[in-house]
PDB file of C-alpha atoms in Angstrom:
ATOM      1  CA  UNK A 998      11.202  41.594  15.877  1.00  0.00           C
ATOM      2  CA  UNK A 999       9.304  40.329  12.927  1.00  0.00           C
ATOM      3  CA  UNK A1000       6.237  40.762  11.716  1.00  0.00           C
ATOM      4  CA  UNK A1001       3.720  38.178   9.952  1.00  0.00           C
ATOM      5  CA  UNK A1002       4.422  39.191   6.747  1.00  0.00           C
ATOM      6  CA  UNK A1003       8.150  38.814   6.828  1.00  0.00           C
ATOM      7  CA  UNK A1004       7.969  35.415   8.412  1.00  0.00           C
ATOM      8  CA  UNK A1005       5.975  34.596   5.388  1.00  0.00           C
ATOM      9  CA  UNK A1006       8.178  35.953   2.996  1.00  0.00           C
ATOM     10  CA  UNK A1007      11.232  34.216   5.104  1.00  0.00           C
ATOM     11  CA  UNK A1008       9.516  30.698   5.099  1.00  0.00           C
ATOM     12  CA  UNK A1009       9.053  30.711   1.153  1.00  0.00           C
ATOM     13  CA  UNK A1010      12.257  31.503   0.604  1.00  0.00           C
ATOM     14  CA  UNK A1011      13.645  28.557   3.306  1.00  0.00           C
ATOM     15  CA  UNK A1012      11.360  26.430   1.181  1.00  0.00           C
ATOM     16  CA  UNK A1013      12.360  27.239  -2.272  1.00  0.00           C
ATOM     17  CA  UNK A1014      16.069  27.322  -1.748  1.00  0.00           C
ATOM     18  CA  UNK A1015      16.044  23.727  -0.122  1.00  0.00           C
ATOM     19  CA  UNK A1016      13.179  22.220  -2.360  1.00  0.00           C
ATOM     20  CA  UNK A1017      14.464  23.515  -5.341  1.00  0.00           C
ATOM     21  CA  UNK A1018      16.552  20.339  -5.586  1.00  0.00           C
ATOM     22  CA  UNK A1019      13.645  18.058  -5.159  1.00  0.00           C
ATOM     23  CA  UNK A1020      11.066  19.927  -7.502  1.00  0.00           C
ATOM     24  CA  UNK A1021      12.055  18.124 -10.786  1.00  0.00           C
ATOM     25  CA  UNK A1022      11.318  14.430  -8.418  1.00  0.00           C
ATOM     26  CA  UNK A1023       8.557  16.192  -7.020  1.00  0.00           C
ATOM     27  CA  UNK A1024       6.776  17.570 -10.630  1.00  0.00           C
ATOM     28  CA  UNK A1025       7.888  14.312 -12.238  1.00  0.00           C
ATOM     29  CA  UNK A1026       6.145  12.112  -9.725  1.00  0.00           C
ATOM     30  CA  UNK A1027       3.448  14.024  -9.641  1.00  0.00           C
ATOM     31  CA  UNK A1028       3.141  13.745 -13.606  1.00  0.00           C
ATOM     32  CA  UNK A1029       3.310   9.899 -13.326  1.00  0.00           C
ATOM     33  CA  UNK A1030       0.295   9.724 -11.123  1.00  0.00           C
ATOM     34  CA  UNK A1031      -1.699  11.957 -13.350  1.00  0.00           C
ATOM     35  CA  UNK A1032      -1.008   9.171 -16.060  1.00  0.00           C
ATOM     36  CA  UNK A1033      -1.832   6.420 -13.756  1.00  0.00           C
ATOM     37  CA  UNK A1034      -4.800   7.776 -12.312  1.00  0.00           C
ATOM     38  CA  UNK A1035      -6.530   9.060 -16.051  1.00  0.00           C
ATOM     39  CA  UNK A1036      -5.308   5.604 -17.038  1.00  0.00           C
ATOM     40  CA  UNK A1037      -6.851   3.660 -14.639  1.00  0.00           C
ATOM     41  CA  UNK A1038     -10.190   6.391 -14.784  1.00  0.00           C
ATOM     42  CA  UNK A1039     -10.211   5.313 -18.646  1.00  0.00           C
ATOM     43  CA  UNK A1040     -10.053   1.118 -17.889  1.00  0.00           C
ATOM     44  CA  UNK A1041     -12.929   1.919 -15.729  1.00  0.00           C
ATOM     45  CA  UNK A1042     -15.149   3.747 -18.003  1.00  0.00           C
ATOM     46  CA  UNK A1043     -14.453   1.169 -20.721  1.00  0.00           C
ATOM     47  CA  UNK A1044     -15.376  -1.723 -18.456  1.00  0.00           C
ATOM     48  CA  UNK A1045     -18.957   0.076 -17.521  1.00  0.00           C
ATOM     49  CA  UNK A1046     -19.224   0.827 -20.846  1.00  0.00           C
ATOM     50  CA  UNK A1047     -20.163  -2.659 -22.559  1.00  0.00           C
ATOM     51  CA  UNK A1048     -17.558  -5.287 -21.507  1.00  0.00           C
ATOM     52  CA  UNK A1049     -19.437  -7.895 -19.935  1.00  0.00           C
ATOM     53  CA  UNK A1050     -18.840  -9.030 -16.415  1.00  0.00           C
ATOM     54  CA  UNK A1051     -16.074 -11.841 -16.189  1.00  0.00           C
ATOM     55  CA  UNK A1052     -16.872 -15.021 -14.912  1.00  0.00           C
ATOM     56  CA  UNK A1053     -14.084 -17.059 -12.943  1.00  0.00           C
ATOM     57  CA  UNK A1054     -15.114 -20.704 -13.341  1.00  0.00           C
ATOM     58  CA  UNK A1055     -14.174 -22.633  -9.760  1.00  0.00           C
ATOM     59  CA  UNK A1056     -14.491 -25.482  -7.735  1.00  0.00           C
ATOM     60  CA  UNK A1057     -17.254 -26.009  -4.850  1.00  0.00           C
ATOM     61  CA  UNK A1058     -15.276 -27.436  -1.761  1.00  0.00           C
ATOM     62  CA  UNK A1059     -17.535 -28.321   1.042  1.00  0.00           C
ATOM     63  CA  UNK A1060     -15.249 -27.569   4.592  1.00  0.00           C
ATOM     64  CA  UNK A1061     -12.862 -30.153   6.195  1.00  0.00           C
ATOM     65  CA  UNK A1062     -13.094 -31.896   2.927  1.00  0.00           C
ATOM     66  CA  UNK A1063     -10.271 -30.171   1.133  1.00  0.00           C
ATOM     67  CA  UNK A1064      -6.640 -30.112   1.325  1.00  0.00           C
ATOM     68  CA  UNK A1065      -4.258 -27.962   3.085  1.00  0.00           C
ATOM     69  CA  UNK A1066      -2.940 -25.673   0.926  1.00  0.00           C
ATOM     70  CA  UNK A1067       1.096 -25.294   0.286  1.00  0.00           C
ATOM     71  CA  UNK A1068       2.524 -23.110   2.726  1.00  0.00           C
ATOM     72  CA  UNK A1069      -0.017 -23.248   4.971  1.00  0.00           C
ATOM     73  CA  UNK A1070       1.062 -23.756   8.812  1.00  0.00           C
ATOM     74  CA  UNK A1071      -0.265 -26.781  10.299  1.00  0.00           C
ATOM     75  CA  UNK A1072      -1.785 -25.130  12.785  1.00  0.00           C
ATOM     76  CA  UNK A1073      -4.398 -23.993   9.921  1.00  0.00           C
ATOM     77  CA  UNK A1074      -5.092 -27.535   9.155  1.00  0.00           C
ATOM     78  CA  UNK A1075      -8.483 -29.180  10.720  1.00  0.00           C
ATOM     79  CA  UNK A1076      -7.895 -31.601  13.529  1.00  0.00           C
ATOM     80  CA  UNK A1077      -7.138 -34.825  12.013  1.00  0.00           C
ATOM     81  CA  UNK A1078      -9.183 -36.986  15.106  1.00  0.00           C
TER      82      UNK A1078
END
């Protein structure tokens, strides 16, 4: 029958003839990430560089004091009793 090596030989081939139509989608997704990910690698180094923490100014609600919130259900709302 066959050997190892010819199975191996056999299986690249089966692989390049059908993935040769989704290399290009393949290589240019792969590109894309590379851009996201040394873009995103960049923000980060930038931010722990100097920028200063940023402060999100909100509102101190003490519990069953509040509203319910649009879209909530109603079983999410405190008991009204």
């Amino acid at each position: 029958m066959f050997g190892l090596s010819e199975l191996a030989i056999l299986l690249i081939v089966v692989i390049a003839v059908i993935g040769a139509r989704k290399l290009p989608e393949l290589a240019r997704s792969a590109g894309k990430s590379a851009r996201i990910l040394k873009a995103e690698a960049r923000a980060a180094k930038d931010e722990e560089a100097g920028a200063a923490p940023r402060v999100v100014q909100g509102e101190i609600v003490p519990p069953g004091t509040g509203t319910t919130p649009p879209g909530a259900r109603a079983a999410d709302a405190p008991d009204p009793r």
